[in-house]
Amino acid sequence: MRLKSFILFSFIIALSFSCKKKTSDTDAIVAALTISNVSYGASAQQNMDVYLPANRSVAATKLIIMIHGGGWTSGDKADFAQIVDTLKRRLPEYAIININYRLSANPNNLFPTQENDVKAAVQFILGKTDAYLISNKYVIVGASAGGHLAMLQAYKNSTVKPGAVVSFFGISDMAAMYNSPVGGNPLISLSVAAAVGKTPAQDPALYASSSPINYINAASAIPTIFFHGGADPLVGPAQSTVARDKLLSVGVAAQYVLYASGGHGDWNAATYTDAFNKVEAFIKMYN
């Protein structure tokens, strides 16, 4: 009787330890998590979508911050939905944060509101590394006006420097964008002035402080890959090449990819596949 009781007791103890170990192992697994419309400011437009991978950690999980385009006056983080999915497949170990910012279509939100919002968003994100279980090693990806904002944040405003910048047909020189529009199109100049609120002649200092190219130096510059369409009707390829050349002149890595027949992002599938092959390789090299 005593022997049976001892065996039963031993079995219960063993089962108890087994259950505790199993529970502990399960608790250690960190699940993937998506958090939509996280606010980083008082405006409804100051929000972001957060995509956190499984098994992430502060020590190992790197980050991609994404900034949409739209001429500073329009656009939404939803415009990047397909690209978010592409990056999640290609770089599944990365966290991705896709941000919105206040648009200059509202006259109260003229530039540099967008620059300031990106700066605030990045500061918010870097303050959440413990909560999100991500590191402070990050890259910034932007398209068109978002490429401009990505470069401006990286070269001018980053206290924690990104490892790399990815600019899809971004603007590096705001005065040149106004003074030398593609094809001499005056509507481009008008759209730039509408976003800024003034012309370069009216406020040269604002245009200078809003141009990423003016912040490229050996101490501040970040490795950058530029993509541009040779037939872009809105942002000329020179906006990428002048920034590339200045980065190289100060000894900072830069890569320029021209798709000769490409427009302003209206590229075919093969072109985008090639572009993201290069994006993936560049991010892995520098971040």
CSV table of C-alpha atoms in Angstrom, one decimal:
chain,number,residue,atom,x,y,z
A,1,MET,CA,0.0,0.0,0.0
A,2,ARG,CA,2.8,2.3,0.9
A,3,LEU,CA,4.7,1.4,-2.2
A,4,LYS,CA,1.7,2.2,-4.4
A,5,SER,CA,1.2,5.5,-2.6
A,6,PHE,CA,4.8,6.4,-3.1
A,7,ILE,CA,4.7,5.6,-6.8
A,8,LEU,CA,1.5,7.6,-7.2
A,9,PHE,CA,3.0,10.5,-5.3
A,10,SER,CA,6.2,10.4,-7.4
A,11,PHE,CA,4.1,10.4,-10.6
A,12,ILE,CA,2.2,13.4,-9.5
A,13,ILE,CA,5.4,15.3,-8.7
A,14,ALA,CA,7.0,14.4,-12.0
A,15,LEU,CA,3.8,15.5,-13.9
A,16,SER,CA,3.8,18.7,-12.0
A,17,PHE,CA,7.4,19.6,-12.9
A,18,SER,CA,6.7,18.6,-16.5
A,19,CYS,CA,3.7,20.9,-16.8
A,20,LYS,CA,5.6,23.8,-15.2
A,21,LYS,CA,8.4,23.4,-17.7
A,22,LYS,CA,6.1,23.2,-20.7
A,23,THR,CA,4.2,26.3,-19.5
A,24,SER,CA,7.5,28.2,-19.0
A,25,ASP,CA,8.7,27.3,-22.5
A,26,THR,CA,5.4,28.4,-24.0
A,27,ASP,CA,5.5,31.7,-22.2
A,28,ALA,CA,9.0,32.4,-23.6
A,29,ILE,CA,7.7,32.4,-27.1
A,30,VAL,CA,7.0,35.9,-28.4
A,31,ALA,CA,4.2,35.9,-31.0
A,32,ALA,CA,4.0,38.2,-34.0
A,33,LEU,CA,1.9,41.3,-33.5
A,34,THR,CA,0.3,44.0,-35.6
A,35,ILE,CA,-0.9,47.2,-34.0
A,36,SER,CA,-2.8,49.6,-36.2
A,37,ASN,CA,-3.0,53.4,-36.0
A,38,VAL,CA,-0.7,53.9,-33.0
A,39,SER,CA,-0.8,57.6,-32.1
A,40,TYR,CA,2.4,59.6,-31.7
A,41,GLY,CA,0.8,63.0,-31.6
A,42,ALA,CA,-2.4,65.0,-31.0
A,43,SER,CA,-3.5,65.0,-34.6
A,44,ALA,CA,-5.5,62.2,-36.1
A,45,GLN,CA,-2.9,62.1,-39.0
A,46,GLN,CA,-0.1,61.5,-36.6
A,47,ASN,CA,-0.3,57.7,-36.4
A,48,MET,CA,1.5,54.6,-37.5
A,49,ASP,CA,1.0,50.9,-38.2
A,50,VAL,CA,3.4,48.6,-36.3
A,51,TYR,CA,4.3,45.1,-37.5
A,52,LEU,CA,6.3,43.1,-35.0
A,53,PRO,CA,7.8,39.7,-36.0
A,54,ALA,CA,7.7,36.6,-33.8
A,55,ASN,CA,10.6,35.8,-31.5
A,56,ARG,CA,11.7,39.4,-31.5
A,57,SER,CA,14.1,40.9,-28.9
A,58,VAL,CA,15.7,44.2,-28.0
A,59,ALA,CA,19.1,42.6,-28.7
A,60,ALA,CA,18.5,41.3,-32.2
A,61,THR,CA,15.4,42.7,-33.9
A,62,LYS,CA,16.1,45.4,-36.4
A,63,LEU,CA,13.6,47.9,-37.8
A,64,ILE,CA,12.4,49.4,-41.1
A,65,ILE,CA,10.6,52.7,-40.9
A,66,MET,CA,8.5,53.6,-43.9
A,67,ILE,CA,7.3,57.0,-45.2
A,68,HIS,CA,4.7,57.4,-47.9
A,69,GLY,CA,4.7,60.0,-50.7
A,70,GLY,CA,2.1,62.3,-52.1
A,71,GLY,CA,3.8,65.6,-52.7
A,72,TRP,CA,3.5,66.4,-48.9
A,73,THR,CA,-0.2,67.3,-49.6
A,74,SER,CA,-1.8,63.8,-50.0
A,75,GLY,CA,-1.1,60.1,-49.6
A,76,ASP,CA,-1.5,57.7,-46.7
A,77,LYS,CA,0.5,54.8,-45.1
A,78,ALA,CA,-2.0,52.5,-46.8
A,79,ASP,CA,-0.3,53.3,-50.1
A,80,PHE,CA,2.6,51.2,-48.8
A,81,ALA,CA,0.5,48.1,-48.0
A,82,GLN,CA,1.9,46.0,-50.8
A,83,ILE,CA,5.5,47.1,-50.1
A,84,VAL,CA,5.0,46.2,-46.4
A,85,ASP,CA,3.9,42.7,-47.4
A,86,THR,CA,7.0,42.4,-49.8
A,87,LEU,CA,9.4,43.5,-47.0
A,88,LYS,CA,7.8,41.1,-44.5
A,89,ARG,CA,8.4,38.2,-46.9
A,90,ARG,CA,11.9,39.2,-47.8
A,91,LEU,CA,13.1,40.3,-44.3
A,92,PRO,CA,10.8,38.4,-41.9
A,93,GLU,CA,13.1,39.0,-38.9
A,94,TYR,CA,12.6,42.8,-39.2
A,95,ALA,CA,10.0,44.9,-37.5
A,96,ILE,CA,8.3,47.3,-39.8
A,97,ILE,CA,6.6,50.6,-38.9
A,98,ASN,CA,4.7,52.5,-41.5
A,99,ILE,CA,4.0,56.1,-40.6
A,100,ASN,CA,1.5,58.8,-41.5
A,101,TYR,CA,2.1,62.6,-41.0
A,102,ARG,CA,0.1,65.8,-41.2
A,103,LEU,CA,-0.5,66.9,-44.8
A,104,SER,CA,0.1,70.4,-46.2
A,105,ALA,CA,-3.2,70.4,-48.0
A,106,ASN,CA,-4.3,71.9,-44.7
A,107,PRO,CA,-2.8,75.5,-44.7
A,108,ASN,CA,-2.0,75.1,-41.0
A,109,ASN,CA,0.3,72.2,-41.9
A,110,LEU,CA,2.7,73.8,-44.4
A,111,PHE,CA,6.3,72.6,-44.5
A,112,PRO,CA,8.2,71.9,-42.3
A,113,THR,CA,5.3,70.3,-40.5
A,114,GLN,CA,5.9,67.0,-42.3
A,115,GLU,CA,9.6,67.1,-41.4
A,116,ASN,CA,8.8,67.7,-37.7
A,117,ASP,CA,6.2,64.9,-37.7
A,118,VAL,CA,8.7,62.4,-39.1
A,119,LYS,CA,11.2,63.5,-36.4
A,120,ALA,CA,8.6,63.1,-33.7
A,121,ALA,CA,7.5,59.7,-35.0
A,122,VAL,CA,11.1,58.4,-35.1
A,123,GLN,CA,11.7,59.7,-31.5
A,124,PHE,CA,8.5,58.0,-30.4
A,125,ILE,CA,9.5,54.7,-32.0
A,126,LEU,CA,13.0,54.7,-30.5
A,127,GLY,CA,11.4,55.3,-27.1
A,128,LYS,CA,9.3,52.1,-27.6
A,129,THR,CA,12.1,49.7,-28.1
A,130,ASP,CA,11.6,47.9,-24.8
A,131,ALA,CA,7.8,47.8,-25.1
A,132,TYR,CA,8.0,46.5,-28.7
A,133,LEU,CA,11.0,44.3,-28.1
A,134,ILE,CA,13.0,45.8,-30.9
A,135,SER,CA,16.5,47.3,-31.2
A,136,ASN,CA,17.4,50.8,-32.2
A,137,LYS,CA,19.1,49.6,-35.4
A,138,TYR,CA,16.9,50.8,-38.2
A,139,VAL,CA,16.7,51.8,-41.8
A,140,ILE,CA,14.3,54.4,-43.4
A,141,VAL,CA,12.5,53.8,-46.7
A,142,GLY,CA,10.6,56.5,-48.5
A,143,ALA,CA,9.0,57.3,-51.9
A,144,SER,CA,8.8,60.7,-53.6
A,145,ALA,CA,8.0,63.2,-50.9
A,146,GLY,CA,8.5,60.3,-48.4
A,147,GLY,CA,12.0,59.8,-49.9
A,148,HIS,CA,12.7,63.5,-49.3
A,149,LEU,CA,11.5,63.2,-45.7
A,150,ALA,CA,13.5,60.0,-45.2
A,151,MET,CA,16.7,61.6,-46.3
A,152,LEU,CA,16.0,64.8,-44.3
A,153,GLN,CA,15.5,62.7,-41.2
A,154,ALA,CA,18.6,60.6,-41.7
A,155,TYR,CA,21.0,63.4,-42.6
A,156,LYS,CA,19.7,66.3,-40.6
A,157,ASN,CA,17.5,65.2,-37.6
A,158,SER,CA,18.6,61.8,-36.4
A,159,THR,CA,20.1,61.6,-33.0
A,160,VAL,CA,20.3,57.8,-33.3
A,161,LYS,CA,21.5,57.4,-36.9
A,162,PRO,CA,19.9,54.8,-39.2
A,163,GLY,CA,22.1,52.2,-40.8
A,164,ALA,CA,20.8,53.0,-44.3
A,165,VAL,CA,18.3,55.0,-46.3
A,166,VAL,CA,16.2,53.8,-49.3
A,167,SER,CA,14.9,56.6,-51.5
A,168,PHE,CA,12.5,55.9,-54.3
A,169,PHE,CA,12.6,59.0,-56.6
A,170,GLY,CA,13.0,61.3,-53.6
A,171,ILE,CA,13.7,65.0,-53.6
A,172,SER,CA,17.1,66.1,-52.4
A,173,ASP,CA,17.1,69.8,-53.4
A,174,MET,CA,13.9,71.7,-52.8
A,175,ALA,CA,15.1,74.9,-54.6
A,176,ALA,CA,16.1,72.9,-57.7
A,177,MET,CA,12.7,71.2,-57.6
A,178,TYR,CA,11.0,74.6,-57.8
A,179,ASN,CA,13.5,76.4,-60.1
A,180,SER,CA,14.1,73.5,-62.5
A,181,PRO,CA,10.9,71.4,-62.8
A,182,VAL,CA,10.9,68.4,-65.0
A,183,GLY,CA,10.2,69.5,-68.6
A,184,GLY,CA,9.8,73.1,-67.4
A,185,ASN,CA,6.4,72.2,-66.1
A,186,PRO,CA,5.1,75.2,-64.0
A,187,LEU,CA,2.6,73.0,-62.2
A,188,ILE,CA,5.4,71.2,-60.4
A,189,SER,CA,6.8,74.5,-59.2
A,190,LEU,CA,3.4,75.6,-58.0
A,191,SER,CA,2.9,72.3,-56.1
A,192,VAL,CA,6.2,72.8,-54.3
A,193,ALA,CA,5.4,76.4,-53.4
A,194,ALA,CA,1.9,75.2,-52.2
A,195,ALA,CA,3.4,72.6,-49.9
A,196,VAL,CA,6.0,75.0,-48.5
A,197,GLY,CA,3.8,78.1,-48.5
A,198,LYS,CA,6.5,80.3,-50.2
A,199,THR,CA,8.8,80.3,-53.2
A,200,PRO,CA,12.6,80.0,-52.9
A,201,ALA,CA,12.9,83.7,-53.6
A,202,GLN,CA,10.5,84.6,-50.8
A,203,ASP,CA,12.2,82.3,-48.2
A,204,PRO,CA,15.6,80.9,-49.4
A,205,ALA,CA,16.5,79.9,-45.8
A,206,LEU,CA,13.5,77.6,-45.5
A,207,TYR,CA,14.2,75.9,-48.9
A,208,ALA,CA,17.9,75.5,-47.8
A,209,SER,CA,16.9,74.0,-44.5
A,210,SER,CA,14.4,71.7,-46.2
A,211,SER,CA,16.9,70.2,-48.6
A,212,PRO,CA,18.6,67.0,-47.6
A,213,ILE,CA,21.6,67.6,-49.9
A,214,ASN,CA,22.6,70.5,-47.6
A,215,TYR,CA,23.1,68.1,-44.7
A,216,ILE,CA,25.4,65.6,-46.4
A,217,ASN,CA,28.8,65.6,-44.9
A,218,ALA,CA,31.2,63.0,-43.6
A,219,ALA,CA,29.8,63.1,-40.1
A,220,SER,CA,26.1,63.1,-40.8
A,221,ALA,CA,25.6,61.2,-44.1
A,222,ILE,CA,24.2,57.7,-44.1
A,223,PRO,CA,24.6,55.0,-46.8
A,224,THR,CA,21.8,55.5,-49.3
A,225,ILE,CA,20.4,53.6,-52.2
A,226,PHE,CA,18.5,55.7,-54.8
A,227,PHE,CA,16.0,54.4,-57.3
A,228,HIS,CA,14.7,56.6,-60.2
A,229,GLY,CA,12.8,56.3,-63.4
A,230,GLY,CA,14.4,57.9,-66.4
A,231,ALA,CA,11.0,59.0,-67.7
A,232,ASP,CA,9.7,60.4,-64.3
A,233,PRO,CA,7.5,63.3,-65.2
A,234,LEU,CA,7.5,64.8,-61.6
A,235,VAL,CA,10.9,64.3,-60.0
A,236,GLY,CA,13.9,64.3,-62.3
A,237,PRO,CA,16.7,61.8,-61.9
A,238,ALA,CA,19.1,64.6,-61.1
A,239,GLN,CA,17.4,64.8,-57.6
A,240,SER,CA,19.0,61.4,-56.9
A,241,THR,CA,22.3,61.7,-58.8
A,242,VAL,CA,23.3,65.0,-57.1
A,243,ALA,CA,22.7,63.4,-53.7
A,244,ARG,CA,24.6,60.2,-54.7
A,245,ASP,CA,27.5,62.3,-55.9
A,246,LYS,CA,27.8,64.3,-52.8
A,247,LEU,CA,27.6,61.2,-50.6
A,248,LEU,CA,30.4,59.6,-52.6
A,249,SER,CA,32.4,62.8,-52.4
A,250,VAL,CA,32.5,62.6,-48.6
A,251,GLY,CA,33.3,58.9,-48.5
A,252,VAL,CA,29.8,57.6,-47.7
A,253,ALA,CA,28.4,54.6,-49.6
A,254,ALA,CA,25.8,55.4,-52.2
A,255,GLN,CA,24.1,53.3,-55.0
A,256,TYR,CA,22.0,54.7,-57.8
A,257,VAL,CA,19.7,52.6,-59.9
A,258,LEU,CA,18.1,54.0,-63.0
A,259,TYR,CA,15.2,52.4,-64.8
A,260,ALA,CA,15.5,54.2,-68.1
A,261,SER,CA,11.8,53.8,-69.2
A,262,GLY,CA,10.3,54.0,-65.7
A,263,GLY,CA,8.0,56.8,-64.6
A,264,HIS,CA,7.1,58.0,-61.2
A,265,GLY,CA,6.7,54.7,-59.5
A,266,ASP,CA,4.4,53.2,-62.2
A,267,TRP,CA,6.9,50.5,-62.8
A,268,ASN,CA,6.2,46.9,-64.0
A,269,ALA,CA,6.5,43.8,-61.9
A,270,ALA,CA,9.9,42.9,-63.2
A,271,THR,CA,11.3,46.3,-62.4
A,272,TYR,CA,9.9,46.2,-58.8
A,273,THR,CA,11.3,42.7,-58.3
A,274,ASP,CA,14.8,44.0,-59.4
A,275,ALA,CA,14.4,47.0,-57.1
A,276,PHE,CA,13.6,45.0,-54.1
A,277,ASN,CA,16.3,42.5,-54.7
A,278,LYS,CA,18.7,45.5,-54.5
A,279,VAL,CA,16.8,46.9,-51.5
A,280,GLU,CA,17.1,43.6,-49.6
A,281,ALA,CA,20.8,43.3,-50.4
A,282,PHE,CA,21.5,47.0,-49.4
A,283,ILE,CA,19.7,46.7,-46.1
A,284,LYS,CA,21.5,43.5,-45.2
A,285,MET,CA,24.9,45.1,-46.0
A,286,TYR,CA,24.4,48.3,-44.0
A,287,ASN,CA,22.0,47.4,-41.2
